[in-house]
mmCIF file of C-alpha atoms (C1' of nucleotides) and ligand atoms in Angstrom:
data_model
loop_
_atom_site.group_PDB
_atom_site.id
_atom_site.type_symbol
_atom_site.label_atom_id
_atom_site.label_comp_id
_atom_site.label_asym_id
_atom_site.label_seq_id
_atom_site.Cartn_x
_atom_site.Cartn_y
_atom_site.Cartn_z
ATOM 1 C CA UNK A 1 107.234 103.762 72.771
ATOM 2 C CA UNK A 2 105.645 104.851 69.623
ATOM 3 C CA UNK A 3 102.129 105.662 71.516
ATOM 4 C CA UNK A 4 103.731 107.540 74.369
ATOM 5 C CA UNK A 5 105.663 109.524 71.338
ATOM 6 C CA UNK A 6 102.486 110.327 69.464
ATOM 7 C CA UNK A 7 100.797 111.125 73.079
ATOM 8 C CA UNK A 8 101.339 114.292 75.477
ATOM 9 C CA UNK A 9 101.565 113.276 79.177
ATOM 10 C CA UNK A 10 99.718 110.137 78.758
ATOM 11 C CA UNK A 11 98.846 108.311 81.453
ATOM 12 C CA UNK A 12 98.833 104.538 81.720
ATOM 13 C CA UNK A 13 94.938 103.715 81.238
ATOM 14 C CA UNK A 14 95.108 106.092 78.019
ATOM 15 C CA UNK A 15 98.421 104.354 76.905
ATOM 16 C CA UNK A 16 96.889 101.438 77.127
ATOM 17 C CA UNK A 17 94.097 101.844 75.018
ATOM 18 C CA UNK A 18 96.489 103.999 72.770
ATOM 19 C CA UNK A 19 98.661 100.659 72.408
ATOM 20 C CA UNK A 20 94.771 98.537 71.769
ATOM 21 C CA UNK A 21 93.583 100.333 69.125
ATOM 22 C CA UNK A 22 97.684 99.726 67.913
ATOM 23 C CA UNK A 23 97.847 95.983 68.647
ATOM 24 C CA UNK A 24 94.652 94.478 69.382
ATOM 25 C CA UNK A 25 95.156 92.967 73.015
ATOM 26 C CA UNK A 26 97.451 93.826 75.240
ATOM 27 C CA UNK A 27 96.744 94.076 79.190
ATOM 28 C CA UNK A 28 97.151 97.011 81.455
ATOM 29 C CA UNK A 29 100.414 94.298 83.522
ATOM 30 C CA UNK A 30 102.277 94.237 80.323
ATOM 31 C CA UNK A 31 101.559 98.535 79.571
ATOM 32 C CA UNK A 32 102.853 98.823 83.286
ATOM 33 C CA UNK A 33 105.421 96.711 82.511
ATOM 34 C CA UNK A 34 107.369 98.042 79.389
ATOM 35 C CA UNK A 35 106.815 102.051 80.439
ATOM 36 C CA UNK A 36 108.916 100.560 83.593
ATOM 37 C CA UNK A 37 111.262 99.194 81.147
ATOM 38 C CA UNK A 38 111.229 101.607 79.230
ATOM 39 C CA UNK A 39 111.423 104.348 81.910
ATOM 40 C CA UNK A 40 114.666 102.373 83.550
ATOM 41 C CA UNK A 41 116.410 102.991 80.344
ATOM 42 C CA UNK A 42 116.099 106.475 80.813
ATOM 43 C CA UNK A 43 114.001 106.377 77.477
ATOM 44 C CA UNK A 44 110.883 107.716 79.150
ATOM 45 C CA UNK A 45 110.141 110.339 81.756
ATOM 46 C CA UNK A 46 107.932 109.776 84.357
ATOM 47 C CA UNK A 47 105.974 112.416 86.502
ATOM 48 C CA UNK A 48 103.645 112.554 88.781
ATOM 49 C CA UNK A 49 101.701 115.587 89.627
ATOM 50 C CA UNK A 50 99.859 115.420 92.840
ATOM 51 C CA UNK A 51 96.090 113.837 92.688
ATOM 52 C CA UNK A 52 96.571 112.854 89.190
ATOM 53 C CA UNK A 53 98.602 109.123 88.237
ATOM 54 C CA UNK A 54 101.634 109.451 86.924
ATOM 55 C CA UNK A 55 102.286 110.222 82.845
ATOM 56 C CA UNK A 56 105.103 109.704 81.192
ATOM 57 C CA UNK A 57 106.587 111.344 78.149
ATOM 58 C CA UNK A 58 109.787 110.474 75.017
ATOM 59 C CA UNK A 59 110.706 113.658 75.519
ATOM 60 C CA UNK A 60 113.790 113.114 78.348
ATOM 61 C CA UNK A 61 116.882 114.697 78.829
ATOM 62 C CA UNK A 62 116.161 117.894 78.208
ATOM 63 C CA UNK A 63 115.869 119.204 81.732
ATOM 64 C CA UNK A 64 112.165 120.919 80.623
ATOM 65 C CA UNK A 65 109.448 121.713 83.143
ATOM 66 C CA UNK A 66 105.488 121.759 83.116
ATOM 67 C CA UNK A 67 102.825 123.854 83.688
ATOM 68 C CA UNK A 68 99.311 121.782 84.994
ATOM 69 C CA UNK A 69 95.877 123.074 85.239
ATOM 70 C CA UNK A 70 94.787 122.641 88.428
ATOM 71 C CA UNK A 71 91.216 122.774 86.554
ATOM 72 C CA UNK A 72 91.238 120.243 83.906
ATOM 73 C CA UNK A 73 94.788 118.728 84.715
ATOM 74 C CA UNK A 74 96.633 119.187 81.507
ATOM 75 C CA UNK A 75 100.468 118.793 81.292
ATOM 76 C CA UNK A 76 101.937 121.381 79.029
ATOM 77 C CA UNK A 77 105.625 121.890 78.222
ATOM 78 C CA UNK A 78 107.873 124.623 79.606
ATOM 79 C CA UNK A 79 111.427 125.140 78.804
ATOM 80 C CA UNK A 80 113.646 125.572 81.507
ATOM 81 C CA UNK A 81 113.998 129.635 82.903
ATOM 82 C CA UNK A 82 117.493 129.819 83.558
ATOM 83 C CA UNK A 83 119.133 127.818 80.726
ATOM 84 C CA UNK A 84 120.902 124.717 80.152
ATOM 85 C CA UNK A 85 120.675 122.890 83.636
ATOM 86 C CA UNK A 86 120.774 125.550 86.041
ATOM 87 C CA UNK A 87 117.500 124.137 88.154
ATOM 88 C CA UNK A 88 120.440 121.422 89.469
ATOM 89 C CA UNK A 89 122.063 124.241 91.548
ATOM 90 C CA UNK A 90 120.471 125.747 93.985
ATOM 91 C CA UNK A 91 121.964 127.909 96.317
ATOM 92 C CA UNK A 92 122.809 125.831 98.609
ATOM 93 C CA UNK A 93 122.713 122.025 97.920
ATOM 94 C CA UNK A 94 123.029 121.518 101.648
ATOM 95 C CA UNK A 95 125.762 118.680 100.978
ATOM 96 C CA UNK A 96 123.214 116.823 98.685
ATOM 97 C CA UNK A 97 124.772 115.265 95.695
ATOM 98 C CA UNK A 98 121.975 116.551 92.923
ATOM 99 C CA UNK A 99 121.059 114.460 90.133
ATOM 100 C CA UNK A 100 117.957 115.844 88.367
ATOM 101 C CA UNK A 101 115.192 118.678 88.979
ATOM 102 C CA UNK A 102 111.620 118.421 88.914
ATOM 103 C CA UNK A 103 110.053 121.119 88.442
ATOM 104 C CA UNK A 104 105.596 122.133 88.507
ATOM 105 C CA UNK A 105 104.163 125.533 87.868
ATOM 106 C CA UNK A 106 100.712 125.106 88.932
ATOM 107 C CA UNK A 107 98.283 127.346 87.590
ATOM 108 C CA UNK A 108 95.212 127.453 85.444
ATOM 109 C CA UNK A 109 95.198 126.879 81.158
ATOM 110 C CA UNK A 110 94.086 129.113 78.779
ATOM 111 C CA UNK A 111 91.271 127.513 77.970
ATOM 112 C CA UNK A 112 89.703 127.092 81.809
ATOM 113 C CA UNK A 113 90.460 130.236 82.077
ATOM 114 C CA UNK A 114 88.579 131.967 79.642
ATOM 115 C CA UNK A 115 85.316 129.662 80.431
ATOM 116 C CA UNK A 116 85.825 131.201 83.881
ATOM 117 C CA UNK A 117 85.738 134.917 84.332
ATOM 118 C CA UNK B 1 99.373 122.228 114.114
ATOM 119 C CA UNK B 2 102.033 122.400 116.687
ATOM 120 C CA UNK B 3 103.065 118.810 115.342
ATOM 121 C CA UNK B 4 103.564 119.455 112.292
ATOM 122 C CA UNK B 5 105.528 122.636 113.105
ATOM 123 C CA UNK B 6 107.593 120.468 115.604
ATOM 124 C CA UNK B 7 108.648 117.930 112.727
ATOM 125 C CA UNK B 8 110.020 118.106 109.296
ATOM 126 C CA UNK B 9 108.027 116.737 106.690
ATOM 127 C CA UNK B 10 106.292 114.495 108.211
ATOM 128 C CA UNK B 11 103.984 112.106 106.779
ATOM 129 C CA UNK B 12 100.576 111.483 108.065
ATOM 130 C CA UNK B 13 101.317 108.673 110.080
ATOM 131 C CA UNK B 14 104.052 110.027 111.940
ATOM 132 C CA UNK B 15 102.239 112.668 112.324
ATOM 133 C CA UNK B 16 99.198 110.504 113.999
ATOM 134 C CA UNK B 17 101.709 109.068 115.823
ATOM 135 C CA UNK B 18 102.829 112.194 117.762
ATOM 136 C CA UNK B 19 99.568 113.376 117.973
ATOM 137 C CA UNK B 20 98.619 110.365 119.716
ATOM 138 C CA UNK B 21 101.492 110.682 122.145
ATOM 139 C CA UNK B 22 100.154 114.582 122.462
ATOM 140 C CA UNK B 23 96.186 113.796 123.642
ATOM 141 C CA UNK B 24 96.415 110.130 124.264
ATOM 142 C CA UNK B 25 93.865 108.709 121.397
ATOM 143 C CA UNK B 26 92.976 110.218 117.787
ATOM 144 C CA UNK B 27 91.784 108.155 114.594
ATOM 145 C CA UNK B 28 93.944 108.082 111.446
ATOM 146 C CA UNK B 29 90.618 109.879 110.003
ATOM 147 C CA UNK B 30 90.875 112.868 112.919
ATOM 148 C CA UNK B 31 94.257 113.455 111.686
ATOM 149 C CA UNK B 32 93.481 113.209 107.702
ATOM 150 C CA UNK B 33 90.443 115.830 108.137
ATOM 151 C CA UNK B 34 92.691 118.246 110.798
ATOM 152 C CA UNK B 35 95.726 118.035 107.939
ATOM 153 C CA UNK B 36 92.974 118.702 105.180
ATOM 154 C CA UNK B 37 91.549 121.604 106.937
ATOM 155 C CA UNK B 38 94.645 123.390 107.756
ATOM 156 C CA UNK B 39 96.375 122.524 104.032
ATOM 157 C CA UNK B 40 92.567 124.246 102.671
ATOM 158 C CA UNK B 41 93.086 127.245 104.894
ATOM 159 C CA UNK B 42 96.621 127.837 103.604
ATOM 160 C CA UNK B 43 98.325 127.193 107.217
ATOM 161 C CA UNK B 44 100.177 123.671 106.036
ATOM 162 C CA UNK B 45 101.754 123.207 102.885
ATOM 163 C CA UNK B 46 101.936 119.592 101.424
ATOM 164 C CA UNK B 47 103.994 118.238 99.199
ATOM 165 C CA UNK B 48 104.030 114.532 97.683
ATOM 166 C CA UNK B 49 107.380 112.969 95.785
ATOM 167 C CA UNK B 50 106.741 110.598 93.848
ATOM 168 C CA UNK B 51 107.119 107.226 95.496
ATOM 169 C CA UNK B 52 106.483 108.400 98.631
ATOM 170 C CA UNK B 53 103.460 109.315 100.844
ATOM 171 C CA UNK B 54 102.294 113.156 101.313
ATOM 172 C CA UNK B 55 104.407 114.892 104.005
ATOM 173 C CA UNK B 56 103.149 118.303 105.542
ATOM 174 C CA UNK B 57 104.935 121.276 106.673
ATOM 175 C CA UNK B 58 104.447 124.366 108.504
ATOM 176 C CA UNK B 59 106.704 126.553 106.469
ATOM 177 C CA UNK B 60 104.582 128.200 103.957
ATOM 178 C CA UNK B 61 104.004 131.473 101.923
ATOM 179 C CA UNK B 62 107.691 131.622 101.056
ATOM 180 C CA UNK B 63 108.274 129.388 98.123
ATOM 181 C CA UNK B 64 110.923 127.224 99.006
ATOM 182 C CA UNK B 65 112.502 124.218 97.325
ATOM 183 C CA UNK B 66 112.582 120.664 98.708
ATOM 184 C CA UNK B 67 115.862 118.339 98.525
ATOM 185 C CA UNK B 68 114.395 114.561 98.132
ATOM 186 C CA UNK B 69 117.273 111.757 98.720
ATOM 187 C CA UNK B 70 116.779 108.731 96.766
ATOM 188 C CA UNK B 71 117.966 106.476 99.121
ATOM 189 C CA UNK B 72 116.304 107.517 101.964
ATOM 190 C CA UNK B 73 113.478 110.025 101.026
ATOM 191 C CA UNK B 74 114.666 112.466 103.459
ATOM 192 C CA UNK B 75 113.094 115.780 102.376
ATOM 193 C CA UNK B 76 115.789 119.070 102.983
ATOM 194 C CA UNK B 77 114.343 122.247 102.819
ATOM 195 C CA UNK B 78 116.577 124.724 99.953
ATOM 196 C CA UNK B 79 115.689 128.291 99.214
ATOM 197 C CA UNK B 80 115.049 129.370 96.022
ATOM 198 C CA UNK B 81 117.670 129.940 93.655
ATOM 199 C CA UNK B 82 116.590 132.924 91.713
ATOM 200 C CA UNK B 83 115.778 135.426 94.482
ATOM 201 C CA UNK B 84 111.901 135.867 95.938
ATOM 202 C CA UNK B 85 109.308 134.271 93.794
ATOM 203 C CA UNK B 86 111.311 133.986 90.984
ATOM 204 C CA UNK B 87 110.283 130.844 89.673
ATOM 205 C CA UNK B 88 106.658 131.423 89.300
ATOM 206 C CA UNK B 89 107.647 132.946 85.812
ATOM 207 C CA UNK B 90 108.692 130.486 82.963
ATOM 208 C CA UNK B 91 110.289 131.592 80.071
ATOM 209 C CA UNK B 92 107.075 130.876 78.134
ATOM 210 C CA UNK B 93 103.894 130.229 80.598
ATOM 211 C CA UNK B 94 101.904 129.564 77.368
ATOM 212 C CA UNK B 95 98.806 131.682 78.379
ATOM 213 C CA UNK B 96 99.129 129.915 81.912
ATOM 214 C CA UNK B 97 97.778 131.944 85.313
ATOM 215 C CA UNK B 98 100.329 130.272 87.127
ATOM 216 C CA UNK B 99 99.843 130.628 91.000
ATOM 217 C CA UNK B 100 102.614 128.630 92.325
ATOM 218 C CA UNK B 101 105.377 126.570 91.464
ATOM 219 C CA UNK B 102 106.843 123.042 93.126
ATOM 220 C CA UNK B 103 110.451 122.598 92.904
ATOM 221 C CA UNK B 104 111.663 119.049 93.747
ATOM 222 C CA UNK B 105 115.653 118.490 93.557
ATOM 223 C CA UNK B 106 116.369 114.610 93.274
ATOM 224 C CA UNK B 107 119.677 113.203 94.551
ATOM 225 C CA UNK B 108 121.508 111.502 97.338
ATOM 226 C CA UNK B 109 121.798 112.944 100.453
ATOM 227 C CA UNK B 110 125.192 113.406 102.446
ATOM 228 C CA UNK B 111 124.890 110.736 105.151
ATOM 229 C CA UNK B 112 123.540 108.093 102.050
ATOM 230 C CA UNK B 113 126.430 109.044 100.034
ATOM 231 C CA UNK B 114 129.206 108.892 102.755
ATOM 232 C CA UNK B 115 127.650 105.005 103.274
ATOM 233 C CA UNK B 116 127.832 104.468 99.384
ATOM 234 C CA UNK B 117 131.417 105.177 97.776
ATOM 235 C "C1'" DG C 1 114.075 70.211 63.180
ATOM 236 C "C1'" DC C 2 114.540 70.003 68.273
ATOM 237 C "C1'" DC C 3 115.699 71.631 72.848
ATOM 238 C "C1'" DC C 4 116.384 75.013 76.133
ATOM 239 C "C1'" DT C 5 116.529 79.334 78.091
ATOM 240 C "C1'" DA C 6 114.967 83.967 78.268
ATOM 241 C "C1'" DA C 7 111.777 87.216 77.178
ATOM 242 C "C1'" DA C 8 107.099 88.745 76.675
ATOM 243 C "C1'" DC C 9 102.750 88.455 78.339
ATOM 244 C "C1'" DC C 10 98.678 86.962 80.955
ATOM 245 C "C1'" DT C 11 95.370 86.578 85.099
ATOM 246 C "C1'" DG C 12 94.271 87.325 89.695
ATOM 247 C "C1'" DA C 13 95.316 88.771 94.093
ATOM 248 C "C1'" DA C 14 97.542 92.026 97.205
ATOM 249 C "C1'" DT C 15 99.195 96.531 98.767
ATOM 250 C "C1'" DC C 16 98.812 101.082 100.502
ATOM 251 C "C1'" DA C 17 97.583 105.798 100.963
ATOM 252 C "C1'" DT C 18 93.713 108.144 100.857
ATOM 253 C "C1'" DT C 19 88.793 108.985 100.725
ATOM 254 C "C1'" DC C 20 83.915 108.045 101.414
ATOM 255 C "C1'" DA C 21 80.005 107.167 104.336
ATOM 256 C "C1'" DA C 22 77.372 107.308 108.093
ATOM 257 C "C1'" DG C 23 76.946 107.363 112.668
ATOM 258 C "C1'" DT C 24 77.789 109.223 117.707
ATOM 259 C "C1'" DA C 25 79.329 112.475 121.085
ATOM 260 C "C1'" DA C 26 80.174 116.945 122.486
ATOM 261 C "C1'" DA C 27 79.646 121.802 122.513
ATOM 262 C "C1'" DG C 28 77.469 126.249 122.201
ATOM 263 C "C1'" DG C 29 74.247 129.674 120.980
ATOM 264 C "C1'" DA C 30 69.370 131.082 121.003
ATOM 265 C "C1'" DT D 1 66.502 123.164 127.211
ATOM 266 C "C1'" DC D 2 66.447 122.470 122.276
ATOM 267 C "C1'" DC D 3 68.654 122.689 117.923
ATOM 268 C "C1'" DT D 4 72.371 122.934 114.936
ATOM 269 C "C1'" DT D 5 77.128 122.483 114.093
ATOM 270 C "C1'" DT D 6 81.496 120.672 114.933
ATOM 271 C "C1'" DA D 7 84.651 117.133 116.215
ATOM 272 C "C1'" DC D 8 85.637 112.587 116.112
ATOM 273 C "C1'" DT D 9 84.962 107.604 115.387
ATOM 274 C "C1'" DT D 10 84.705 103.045 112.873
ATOM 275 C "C1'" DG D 11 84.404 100.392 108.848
ATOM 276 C "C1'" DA D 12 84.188 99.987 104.128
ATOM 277 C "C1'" DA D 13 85.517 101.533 99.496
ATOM 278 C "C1'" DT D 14 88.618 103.395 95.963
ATOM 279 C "C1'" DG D 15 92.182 103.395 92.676
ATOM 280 C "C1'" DA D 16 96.777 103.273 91.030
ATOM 281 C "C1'" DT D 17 100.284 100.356 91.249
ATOM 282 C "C1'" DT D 18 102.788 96.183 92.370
ATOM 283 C "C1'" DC D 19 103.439 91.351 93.443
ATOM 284 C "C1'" DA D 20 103.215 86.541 92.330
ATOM 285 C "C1'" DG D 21 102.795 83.134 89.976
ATOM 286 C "C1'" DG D 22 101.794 80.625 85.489
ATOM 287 C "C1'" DT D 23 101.803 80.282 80.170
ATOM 288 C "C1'" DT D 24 103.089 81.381 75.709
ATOM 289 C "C1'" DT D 25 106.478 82.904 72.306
ATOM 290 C "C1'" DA D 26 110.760 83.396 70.022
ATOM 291 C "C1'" DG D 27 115.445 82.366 68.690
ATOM 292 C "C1'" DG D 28 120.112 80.544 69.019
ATOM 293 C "C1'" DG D 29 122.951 76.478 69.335
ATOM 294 C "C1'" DC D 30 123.248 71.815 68.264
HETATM 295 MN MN1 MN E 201 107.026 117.220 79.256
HETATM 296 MN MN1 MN E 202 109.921 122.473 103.277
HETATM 297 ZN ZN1 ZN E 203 92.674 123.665 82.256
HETATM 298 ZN ZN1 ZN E 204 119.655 109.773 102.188
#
DNA sequence: GCCCTAAACCTGAATCATTCAAGTAAAGGA
DNA sequence: TCCTTTACTTGAATGATTCAGGTTTAGGGC
């Protein structure tokens, strides 16, 4: 919990050696397992943008999006557009009882940007 | 092509599946690099929820939303709340050239929740 | 202190979608 | 007809994640 905290979008492999350097030996099974734990709880988020593995974040609840690189694949945070928790109604929830948005503004960062004109 | 625009969301081995029943015999592999191909040239759009293998559609251009059902995965098309492309622009796209967004609403669809009191 | 159960954790193998590699067949233009 | 490109094939590899046990650890009740 604290290493995903202190991270950004980590993603298991980094969490793992993240939670190492922390406690000496721990193996990748029992990383998997507690972020699942963890992530049941509704104490992590979880996402998964497409070709990368999935990262998960403390920061939950808050109905916040993210931008990726398709460059370099950073995750940055983006608060929502339209408010509270207005990406749970769309116009028309075609009978679909909605529980949670997830939304990913792909795009390129800053920094790949300005290395390419 | 005219598969995928038959179907809805189809993964990749349905789709090899009806393409088989179209010419008789392709490989998995045919179908992967035809899919590839017409995702690179912008005529398929695919989209992967998490959990579940990447399903290809024919609709594309018009950024539109996708309803995912957690019980089933069924994948509803929605439009877009805010109007054209209105949800290519974040509040705050921290220096971000964002090109497109992916909207994913996550809940249970009608026929699940008529199953499920 | 001892016993017992539950939790935490480990190793190793399996899964599954997707990709890589390398080869063959077919087609088409020069 | 020859040469180059495209389409397609098979088989193996990849990589994240999960499954399936087995082993240690810890703590509460007696
Ligand atoms: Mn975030
Ligand atoms: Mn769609
Ligand atoms: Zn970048
Ligand atoms: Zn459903």
């Amino acid at each position: 919990m604290r290493t995903v905290r202190a991270g950004d979008h980590l993603d298991v492999v980094t969490i793992h050696r993240a939670v190492r350097e922390r406690v000496g030996h721990v193996s990748l099974q029992a990383v998997y397992d507690g972020l699942h734990a963890l992530h049941r709880a509704g104490l992590l988020r979880k996402i998964e943008p497409m070709g990368s593995p999935a990262r998960y974040e403390a920061r939950v609840g808050d109905n916040h999006h993210h931008l990726v690189c398709r460059m370099c694949g950073t995750v940055t945070d983006v608060d929502c557009a339209t408010g509270e928790a207005p990406c749970l109604d769309p116009v028309d929830a075609a009978g679909f009882l909605i529980e949670e948005a997830d939304v990913i503004y792909w795009g390129v960062c800053p920094d790949c940007h300005s290395q390419n004109p």
